[in-house]
Tab-separated table of C-alpha atoms in Angstrom:
chain	number	residue	atom	x	y	z
A	1	UNK	CA	-18.038	18.856	-27.694
A	2	UNK	CA	-21.382	17.752	-29.153
A	3	UNK	CA	-23.818	15.073	-28.365
A	4	UNK	CA	-22.890	13.181	-31.492
A	5	UNK	CA	-19.261	12.816	-30.485
A	6	UNK	CA	-17.595	9.602	-29.646
A	7	UNK	CA	-14.686	9.100	-27.151
A	8	UNK	CA	-12.329	6.215	-26.388
A	9	UNK	CA	-9.909	5.531	-23.620
A	10	UNK	CA	-6.246	5.782	-24.650
A	11	UNK	CA	-4.250	2.585	-24.506
A	12	UNK	CA	-2.402	3.749	-21.392
A	13	UNK	CA	-5.610	3.889	-19.428
A	14	UNK	CA	-7.021	0.825	-17.814
A	15	UNK	CA	-10.456	0.484	-15.948
A	16	UNK	CA	-11.477	-1.975	-13.369
A	17	UNK	CA	-14.918	-2.451	-11.952
A	18	UNK	CA	-15.369	-2.820	-8.239
A	19	UNK	CA	-18.782	-3.384	-7.019
A	20	UNK	CA	-20.932	-1.199	-9.172
A	21	UNK	CA	-18.254	1.392	-9.239
A	22	UNK	CA	-15.040	1.643	-11.283
A	23	UNK	CA	-11.556	3.047	-11.007
A	24	UNK	CA	-9.466	4.309	-13.967
A	25	UNK	CA	-5.828	4.141	-13.854
A	26	UNK	CA	-3.429	6.188	-16.169
A	27	UNK	CA	-0.437	3.915	-16.467
A	28	UNK	CA	1.657	6.843	-17.622
A	29	UNK	CA	0.955	9.333	-14.940
A	30	UNK	CA	-0.058	6.855	-12.184
A	31	UNK	CA	-3.142	8.935	-11.629
A	32	UNK	CA	-6.366	7.285	-10.407
A	33	UNK	CA	-9.901	8.303	-10.982
A	34	UNK	CA	-12.996	6.874	-9.169
A	35	UNK	CA	-16.349	6.546	-10.829
A	36	UNK	CA	-19.563	6.228	-8.899
A	37	UNK	CA	-22.137	3.681	-10.237
A	38	UNK	CA	-23.655	6.236	-12.590
A	39	UNK	CA	-20.226	7.345	-13.814
A	40	UNK	CA	-19.215	3.766	-14.146
A	41	UNK	CA	-22.195	3.007	-16.359
A	42	UNK	CA	-21.488	6.056	-18.524
A	43	UNK	CA	-17.847	4.940	-18.853
A	44	UNK	CA	-18.887	1.420	-19.979
A	45	UNK	CA	-21.209	2.840	-22.699
A	46	UNK	CA	-18.624	5.402	-23.907
A	47	UNK	CA	-15.855	2.861	-23.944
A	48	UNK	CA	-18.291	0.464	-25.717
A	49	UNK	CA	-18.443	2.808	-28.625
A	50	UNK	CA	-21.626	4.849	-28.024
A	51	UNK	CA	-22.034	8.395	-28.961
A	52	UNK	CA	-22.750	10.756	-26.146
A	53	UNK	CA	-26.310	10.882	-27.429
A	54	UNK	CA	-26.672	7.124	-27.366
A	55	UNK	CA	-25.168	7.154	-23.834
A	56	UNK	CA	-27.888	9.516	-22.757
A	57	UNK	CA	-30.581	7.352	-24.360
A	58	UNK	CA	-29.430	4.272	-22.555
A	59	UNK	CA	-29.029	6.042	-19.295
A	60	UNK	CA	-32.643	7.434	-19.475
A	61	UNK	CA	-33.868	3.878	-19.994
A	62	UNK	CA	-32.014	2.732	-16.853
A	63	UNK	CA	-32.421	5.680	-14.549
A	64	UNK	CA	-35.609	7.668	-13.946
A	65	UNK	CA	-34.126	11.138	-14.642
A	66	UNK	CA	-34.677	13.959	-17.085
A	67	UNK	CA	-32.537	14.020	-20.202
A	68	UNK	CA	-31.161	17.420	-19.569
A	69	UNK	CA	-29.817	16.242	-16.145
A	70	UNK	CA	-28.207	13.124	-17.615
A	71	UNK	CA	-26.771	15.169	-20.548
A	72	UNK	CA	-25.386	17.821	-18.237
A	73	UNK	CA	-23.760	15.184	-15.934
A	74	UNK	CA	-22.364	13.219	-18.906
A	75	UNK	CA	-20.899	16.268	-20.643
A	76	UNK	CA	-19.249	17.328	-17.249
A	77	UNK	CA	-17.805	13.814	-16.841
A	78	UNK	CA	-16.469	13.635	-20.407
A	79	UNK	CA	-15.015	17.124	-20.137
A	80	UNK	CA	-13.323	16.103	-16.842
A	81	UNK	CA	-11.987	12.779	-18.201
A	82	UNK	CA	-10.649	14.359	-21.497
A	83	UNK	CA	-8.992	17.125	-19.412
A	84	UNK	CA	-7.277	14.387	-17.470
A	85	UNK	CA	-6.414	12.478	-20.647
A	86	UNK	CA	-8.487	9.479	-19.501
A	87	UNK	CA	-10.539	9.830	-22.719
A	88	UNK	CA	-9.816	10.811	-26.263
A	89	UNK	CA	-12.207	12.065	-28.893
A	90	UNK	CA	-12.539	9.315	-31.510
B	1	UNK	CA	7.958	9.039	-0.369
B	2	UNK	CA	8.556	12.658	0.275
B	3	UNK	CA	8.570	13.193	3.963
B	4	UNK	CA	10.221	12.037	7.132
B	5	UNK	CA	7.244	9.777	8.069
B	6	UNK	CA	7.546	8.014	4.695
B	7	UNK	CA	11.219	7.527	5.177
B	8	UNK	CA	10.684	6.068	8.609
B	9	UNK	CA	8.143	3.817	7.027
B	10	UNK	CA	10.670	2.611	4.505
B	11	UNK	CA	13.269	2.031	7.170
B	12	UNK	CA	10.959	0.289	9.447
B	13	UNK	CA	9.834	-2.332	6.857
B	14	UNK	CA	13.262	-3.766	7.044
B	15	UNK	CA	12.552	-5.086	10.572
B	16	UNK	CA	9.385	-6.727	9.518
B	17	UNK	CA	11.098	-9.085	7.225
B	18	UNK	CA	13.698	-10.411	9.536
B	19	UNK	CA	12.768	-14.081	10.034
B	20	UNK	CA	10.478	-14.170	7.112
B	21	UNK	CA	13.286	-14.796	4.648
B	22	UNK	CA	12.944	-18.482	4.450
B	23	UNK	CA	9.379	-18.297	3.464
B	24	UNK	CA	9.833	-15.335	1.062
B	25	UNK	CA	12.955	-16.836	-0.542
B	26	UNK	CA	11.183	-20.177	-1.055
B	27	UNK	CA	8.324	-18.383	-2.916
B	28	UNK	CA	7.868	-18.120	-6.756
B	29	UNK	CA	10.466	-16.193	-8.501
B	30	UNK	CA	12.619	-15.644	-5.490
B	31	UNK	CA	16.007	-17.174	-5.252
B	32	UNK	CA	18.054	-15.504	-2.527
B	33	UNK	CA	20.013	-12.693	-1.232
B	34	UNK	CA	23.772	-12.300	-0.904
B	35	UNK	CA	26.048	-9.510	0.286
B	36	UNK	CA	29.245	-8.964	-1.662
B	37	UNK	CA	32.516	-7.227	-0.442
B	38	UNK	CA	32.191	-3.529	0.544
B	39	UNK	CA	33.296	-1.002	-2.109
B	40	UNK	CA	32.711	2.653	-2.848
B	41	UNK	CA	29.585	3.294	-4.828
B	42	UNK	CA	30.464	3.801	-8.507
B	43	UNK	CA	28.824	5.771	-11.182
B	44	UNK	CA	25.091	4.684	-11.604
B	45	UNK	CA	23.782	3.121	-14.717
B	46	UNK	CA	22.276	6.361	-16.222
B	47	UNK	CA	19.517	8.448	-14.606
B	48	UNK	CA	17.243	7.176	-12.043
B	49	UNK	CA	13.591	6.686	-13.096
B	50	UNK	CA	12.408	7.308	-9.624
B	51	UNK	CA	13.653	8.581	-6.342
B	52	UNK	CA	12.630	8.604	-2.700
B	53	UNK	CA	13.576	11.833	-1.145
B	54	UNK	CA	13.863	12.564	2.647
B	55	UNK	CA	12.365	15.767	4.051
B	56	UNK	CA	15.705	17.505	4.197
B	57	UNK	CA	15.954	17.072	0.451
B	58	UNK	CA	18.538	14.278	0.544
B	59	UNK	CA	18.028	11.378	-1.709
B	60	UNK	CA	17.118	8.260	0.234
B	61	UNK	CA	16.692	5.770	-2.650
B	62	UNK	CA	17.404	5.995	-6.325
B	63	UNK	CA	15.732	3.452	-8.739
B	64	UNK	CA	17.467	2.512	-11.976
B	65	UNK	CA	16.683	0.095	-14.687
B	66	UNK	CA	19.545	-2.171	-15.765
B	67	UNK	CA	19.958	-4.852	-18.417
B	68	UNK	CA	19.314	-7.490	-15.912
B	69	UNK	CA	16.659	-5.803	-13.843
B	70	UNK	CA	16.927	-3.041	-11.367
B	71	UNK	CA	19.437	-1.319	-9.256
B	72	UNK	CA	18.259	0.308	-5.970
B	73	UNK	CA	20.841	2.715	-4.723
B	74	UNK	CA	20.823	3.950	-1.047
B	75	UNK	CA	23.456	6.688	-1.153
B	76	UNK	CA	26.424	5.999	1.027
B	77	UNK	CA	24.916	2.894	2.333
B	78	UNK	CA	24.529	0.253	-0.278
B	79	UNK	CA	23.464	-0.740	-3.908
B	80	UNK	CA	21.005	-3.593	-4.295
B	81	UNK	CA	21.016	-5.258	-7.670
B	82	UNK	CA	17.687	-7.058	-8.364
B	83	UNK	CA	17.725	-9.632	-11.116
B	84	UNK	CA	14.431	-9.724	-13.011
B	85	UNK	CA	14.716	-13.342	-14.287
B	86	UNK	CA	15.436	-14.969	-10.879
B	87	UNK	CA	14.325	-12.456	-8.349
B	88	UNK	CA	17.776	-12.809	-6.714
B	89	UNK	CA	19.288	-9.771	-4.935
B	90	UNK	CA	22.872	-8.881	-4.564
B	91	UNK	CA	23.818	-6.199	-1.944
B	92	UNK	CA	26.963	-4.226	-2.665
B	93	UNK	CA	27.551	-2.275	0.509
B	94	UNK	CA	29.502	0.981	0.707
B	95	UNK	CA	32.557	0.701	3.100
B	96	UNK	CA	31.944	0.761	6.962
B	97	UNK	CA	28.208	0.057	6.775
B	98	UNK	CA	27.084	-2.246	9.461
B	99	UNK	CA	25.537	-5.693	8.714
B	100	UNK	CA	22.455	-4.811	10.691
B	101	UNK	CA	21.868	-1.751	8.451
B	102	UNK	CA	22.238	-3.869	5.321
B	103	UNK	CA	19.748	-6.474	6.683
B	104	UNK	CA	17.282	-3.809	7.454
B	105	UNK	CA	17.561	-2.166	4.146
B	106	UNK	CA	17.007	-5.571	2.466
B	107	UNK	CA	14.153	-6.673	4.561
B	108	UNK	CA	12.315	-3.457	4.910
B	109	UNK	CA	12.694	-1.807	1.615
B	110	UNK	CA	14.240	-4.006	-1.017
B	111	UNK	CA	12.363	-7.226	-0.323
B	112	UNK	CA	8.826	-5.641	-0.309
B	113	UNK	CA	9.697	-4.112	-3.522
B	114	UNK	CA	10.923	-7.338	-5.032
B	115	UNK	CA	7.765	-9.135	-3.740
B	116	UNK	CA	5.650	-6.700	-5.701
B	117	UNK	CA	6.854	-8.619	-8.877
B	118	UNK	CA	5.235	-11.768	-7.522
B	119	UNK	CA	1.590	-12.748	-6.887
B	120	UNK	CA	1.900	-11.362	-3.351
B	121	UNK	CA	0.442	-8.034	-2.371
B	122	UNK	CA	2.572	-5.769	-0.156
B	123	UNK	CA	1.241	-2.750	1.678
B	124	UNK	CA	2.116	-0.188	4.226
B	125	UNK	CA	0.030	-1.677	7.063
B	126	UNK	CA	0.192	-3.417	10.455
B	127	UNK	CA	-1.980	-6.319	11.257
B	128	UNK	CA	-3.263	-7.977	14.560
B	129	UNK	CA	-5.190	-11.074	15.462
B	130	UNK	CA	-8.565	-10.316	17.210
B	131	UNK	CA	-11.126	-12.846	18.338
B	132	UNK	CA	-12.900	-12.229	14.965
B	133	UNK	CA	-9.654	-12.891	12.981
B	134	UNK	CA	-6.879	-10.888	11.599
B	135	UNK	CA	-7.490	-7.187	10.863
B	136	UNK	CA	-5.096	-4.635	9.211
B	137	UNK	CA	-4.461	-0.972	9.740
B	138	UNK	CA	-3.391	0.613	6.601
B	139	UNK	CA	-1.587	3.960	6.563
B	140	UNK	CA	1.503	5.866	5.793
B	141	UNK	CA	3.956	6.200	8.744
B	142	UNK	CA	3.031	8.591	11.456
B	143	UNK	CA	-0.736	7.844	11.365
B	144	UNK	CA	-0.598	5.257	14.264
B	145	UNK	CA	-0.493	1.789	12.805
B	146	UNK	CA	2.434	0.744	14.930
B	147	UNK	CA	0.875	2.271	18.005
B	148	UNK	CA	-2.412	0.377	17.328
B	149	UNK	CA	-0.502	-2.851	16.681
B	150	UNK	CA	1.480	-2.377	19.959
B	151	UNK	CA	-1.746	-1.535	21.883
B	152	UNK	CA	-3.353	-4.766	20.754
B	153	UNK	CA	-0.113	-6.786	21.388
B	154	UNK	CA	0.178	-5.344	25.032
B	155	UNK	CA	-3.313	-6.760	25.705
B	156	UNK	CA	-2.667	-10.099	24.447
B	157	UNK	CA	-3.785	-9.818	20.874
B	158	UNK	CA	-0.784	-10.979	18.780
B	159	UNK	CA	0.509	-8.743	16.119
B	160	UNK	CA	1.378	-10.340	12.772
B	161	UNK	CA	3.253	-7.401	11.397
B	162	UNK	CA	4.186	-3.929	12.291
B	163	UNK	CA	4.395	-2.817	8.691
B	164	UNK	CA	4.991	-4.300	5.280
B	165	UNK	CA	1.758	-6.248	5.212
B	166	UNK	CA	2.134	-9.154	2.936
B	167	UNK	CA	-1.129	-10.798	1.685
B	168	UNK	CA	-1.172	-14.171	-0.085
B	169	UNK	CA	-4.375	-15.329	-1.798
B	170	UNK	CA	-5.585	-18.754	-0.728
B	171	UNK	CA	-8.948	-19.726	-2.203
B	172	UNK	CA	-11.420	-17.104	-0.983
B	173	UNK	CA	-9.150	-15.857	1.610
B	174	UNK	CA	-6.228	-13.323	1.777
B	175	UNK	CA	-3.725	-14.597	4.310
B	176	UNK	CA	-1.671	-12.224	6.353
B	177	UNK	CA	1.920	-13.573	6.436
B	178	UNK	CA	3.680	-12.971	9.771
B	179	UNK	CA	6.801	-10.995	9.713
B	180	UNK	CA	9.432	-10.030	12.115
B	181	UNK	CA	8.404	-10.160	15.808
B	182	UNK	CA	9.250	-6.573	16.624
B	183	UNK	CA	7.487	-3.184	16.613
B	184	UNK	CA	9.108	0.095	16.014
B	185	UNK	CA	7.746	3.035	18.086
B	186	UNK	CA	8.591	6.627	18.835
B	187	UNK	CA	9.538	7.359	22.438
B	188	UNK	CA	6.148	8.788	23.259
B	189	UNK	CA	4.339	5.687	22.183
B	190	UNK	CA	6.969	3.402	23.905
B	191	UNK	CA	6.570	5.101	27.151
B	192	UNK	CA	2.788	5.027	26.911
B	193	UNK	CA	2.463	1.424	25.890
B	194	UNK	CA	5.389	-0.743	26.901
B	195	UNK	CA	6.448	-1.765	30.326
B	196	UNK	CA	9.897	-0.578	31.467
B	197	UNK	CA	12.498	-3.007	30.444
B	198	UNK	CA	10.831	-4.047	27.144
B	199	UNK	CA	13.536	-5.842	25.070
B	200	UNK	CA	15.022	-3.479	22.567
B	201	UNK	CA	16.497	-4.630	19.332
B	202	UNK	CA	19.808	-3.294	17.880
B	203	UNK	CA	19.367	0.322	16.837
B	204	UNK	CA	20.037	1.606	13.428
B	205	UNK	CA	22.070	4.777	12.895
B	206	UNK	CA	19.758	6.333	10.363
B	207	UNK	CA	16.556	6.276	12.207
B	208	UNK	CA	15.504	7.520	15.667
B	209	UNK	CA	12.680	5.166	16.149
B	210	UNK	CA	13.325	2.302	18.666
B	211	UNK	CA	12.571	-1.237	17.841
B	212	UNK	CA	11.124	-3.594	20.474
B	213	UNK	CA	11.068	-7.383	20.269
B	214	UNK	CA	7.979	-9.354	21.013
B	215	UNK	CA	7.836	-11.092	24.485
B	216	UNK	CA	5.648	-11.646	27.421
B	217	UNK	CA	4.281	-8.078	27.326
B	218	UNK	CA	4.223	-7.728	23.626
B	219	UNK	CA	2.365	-10.730	22.021
B	220	UNK	CA	3.415	-11.936	18.446
B	221	UNK	CA	1.181	-14.196	16.340
B	222	UNK	CA	3.516	-16.367	14.301
B	223	UNK	CA	1.108	-17.838	11.951
B	224	UNK	CA	-0.519	-16.889	8.670
B	225	UNK	CA	-4.161	-15.901	9.275
B	226	UNK	CA	-7.024	-14.922	6.938
B	227	UNK	CA	-7.495	-11.129	6.798
B	228	UNK	CA	-11.108	-10.319	7.869
B	229	UNK	CA	-11.273	-6.482	7.645
B	230	UNK	CA	-8.969	-3.636	6.877
B	231	UNK	CA	-9.056	-0.077	8.312
B	232	UNK	CA	-7.487	2.789	6.587
B	233	UNK	CA	-6.429	5.231	9.194
B	234	UNK	CA	-7.510	8.885	8.988
B	235	UNK	CA	-5.431	11.890	10.012
B	236	UNK	CA	-6.683	12.228	13.493
B	237	UNK	CA	-9.190	14.977	12.941
B	238	UNK	CA	-12.237	13.160	14.203
B	239	UNK	CA	-13.705	14.367	17.539
B	240	UNK	CA	-14.528	10.800	18.468
B	241	UNK	CA	-14.013	7.234	17.199
B	242	UNK	CA	-15.427	7.186	13.592
B	243	UNK	CA	-15.598	4.013	11.509
B	244	UNK	CA	-17.319	4.170	8.156
B	245	UNK	CA	-17.347	1.734	5.214
B	246	UNK	CA	-15.303	2.760	2.186
B	247	UNK	CA	-16.832	2.656	-1.195
B	248	UNK	CA	-15.514	0.106	-3.632
B	249	UNK	CA	-13.677	2.516	-5.857
B	250	UNK	CA	-12.285	4.456	-2.799
B	251	UNK	CA	-11.103	1.031	-1.432
B	252	UNK	CA	-9.285	0.234	-4.678
B	253	UNK	CA	-7.580	3.636	-4.832
B	254	UNK	CA	-6.564	3.424	-1.170
B	255	UNK	CA	-4.952	0.009	-1.512
B	256	UNK	CA	-3.189	1.173	-4.550
B	257	UNK	CA	-1.783	4.264	-2.841
B	258	UNK	CA	-0.453	2.095	-0.066
B	259	UNK	CA	1.171	-0.501	-2.237
B	260	UNK	CA	4.833	-1.271	-2.797
B	261	UNK	CA	5.841	-1.412	-6.392
B	262	UNK	CA	9.461	-2.010	-7.786
B	263	UNK	CA	8.981	-0.330	-10.962
B	264	UNK	CA	6.284	2.456	-11.247
B	265	UNK	CA	7.032	2.641	-14.959
B	266	UNK	CA	6.397	-1.081	-15.719
B	267	UNK	CA	2.945	-0.867	-17.177
B	268	UNK	CA	2.576	-4.710	-17.221
B	269	UNK	CA	3.541	-4.942	-13.575
B	270	UNK	CA	1.114	-2.099	-12.596
B	271	UNK	CA	-1.793	-3.531	-14.592
B	272	UNK	CA	-1.481	-6.965	-13.084
B	273	UNK	CA	-1.017	-5.436	-9.581
B	274	UNK	CA	-4.111	-3.203	-10.197
B	275	UNK	CA	-6.115	-6.333	-11.173
B	276	UNK	CA	-5.075	-8.112	-8.004
B	277	UNK	CA	-5.876	-5.142	-5.879
B	278	UNK	CA	-9.304	-4.827	-7.677
B	279	UNK	CA	-9.986	-8.374	-6.585
B	280	UNK	CA	-8.991	-7.579	-3.045
B	281	UNK	CA	-11.125	-4.476	-3.043
B	282	UNK	CA	-14.176	-6.506	-4.199
B	283	UNK	CA	-13.610	-9.294	-1.649
B	284	UNK	CA	-12.570	-7.588	1.578
B	285	UNK	CA	-14.677	-5.225	3.728
B	286	UNK	CA	-12.737	-2.039	4.192
B	287	UNK	CA	-13.289	1.016	6.362
B	288	UNK	CA	-12.057	4.438	7.176
B	289	UNK	CA	-11.007	4.571	10.927
B	290	UNK	CA	-10.370	7.929	12.513
B	291	UNK	CA	-10.014	8.896	16.153
B	292	UNK	CA	-8.425	11.522	18.357
B	293	UNK	CA	-4.667	10.628	19.057
B	294	UNK	CA	-4.773	10.407	22.798
B	295	UNK	CA	-3.118	7.530	24.587
B	296	UNK	CA	-5.631	7.633	27.350
B	297	UNK	CA	-8.347	6.795	24.886
B	298	UNK	CA	-6.611	3.686	23.480
B	299	UNK	CA	-8.499	1.103	25.676
B	300	UNK	CA	-11.888	2.418	24.498
B	301	UNK	CA	-10.583	2.569	20.891
B	302	UNK	CA	-9.442	-1.051	21.012
B	303	UNK	CA	-12.828	-2.137	22.411
B	304	UNK	CA	-14.535	-0.263	19.631
B	305	UNK	CA	-12.320	-1.800	16.919
B	306	UNK	CA	-12.665	-5.242	18.378
B	307	UNK	CA	-16.414	-4.982	18.494
B	308	UNK	CA	-16.546	-3.656	14.951
B	309	UNK	CA	-14.208	-6.333	13.691
B	310	UNK	CA	-16.520	-9.023	15.140
B	311	UNK	CA	-19.760	-7.430	13.798
B	312	UNK	CA	-21.300	-8.968	10.641
B	313	UNK	CA	-21.122	-6.625	7.683
B	314	UNK	CA	-24.956	-6.297	7.459
B	315	UNK	CA	-25.127	-4.964	10.993
B	316	UNK	CA	-22.549	-2.278	10.599
């Protein structure tokens, strides 16, 4: 996985925002996955077509954190979601 | 449903719907229930896409898809054919099954599942009326929602449902629909909560819980009320009374886990159900409630819940 990669949710995964959080539901497996506000924002940007690098850029604009921290958290999230088949590499 | 508690939950739901049939059958997409002549259960239409299994490994319910909708088979008890187009249900009982058992299966298991195809939301939860409005206790069976409902009801706060909480959206509110005026309790809860001589309802041969009818010592609230707060019951590991707000995502997941759904493979049904629950999770304050399961603590617990229910959200 590189920072230039793009990912998309598969058709069988739906996301719903609740407050500033989000829940992903895999319609095939029935599995749920909750996202906190930061994770929900990352999901929105990824699902909107941003590369992981672009996601980092936008997150840094919004949150006062170091790029390496955001990048580490983003890669961990994407790794987790792809393992759970909630995201696919484009 | 993979354990005894869940099985009891399913059985218990049947009670809750007795008396609600007129309202339910008059709703959108619902056109009635009939029982045909008894006959031995024949070969099923293929393989079940889902099963509910009891703790001893026996199959409690098998779910099949048919050309006209769904078939729900309760082995050696009855088949229920659910017609997708009309929402009608035909019960085909096995020989020598009592009418009360068929009614219970329909009202506690089949009907909540059928309702999941409509705009209504159906959950494993009890509900009571407090001075602040209706509140719900959401949990799988065995976590104390019936005990809590009975505790409120013996103190004059009417219960609206013992389980099978049906919510109907009306404007900004989610209204709790009253169900059958009875509560099912294990013997220890009965002896701790109910006065001797509490009116029992006819027993069912496939459950060991006893059912008690509402009456002077067990208040029932026979009116739809807006739901003000919901409490998801913890496992009893807390050392004292603990009430904490649930996050939005956690709330959505919890409501989803405690939902009734006729066809877990119907993506359109699940997606629309998920949308409705997301709206509920956004609109209704929800909490995790845990407490030691000690009957002697119930008065203090009820005071704490009642006070919490009355508190404005900002002050919690």
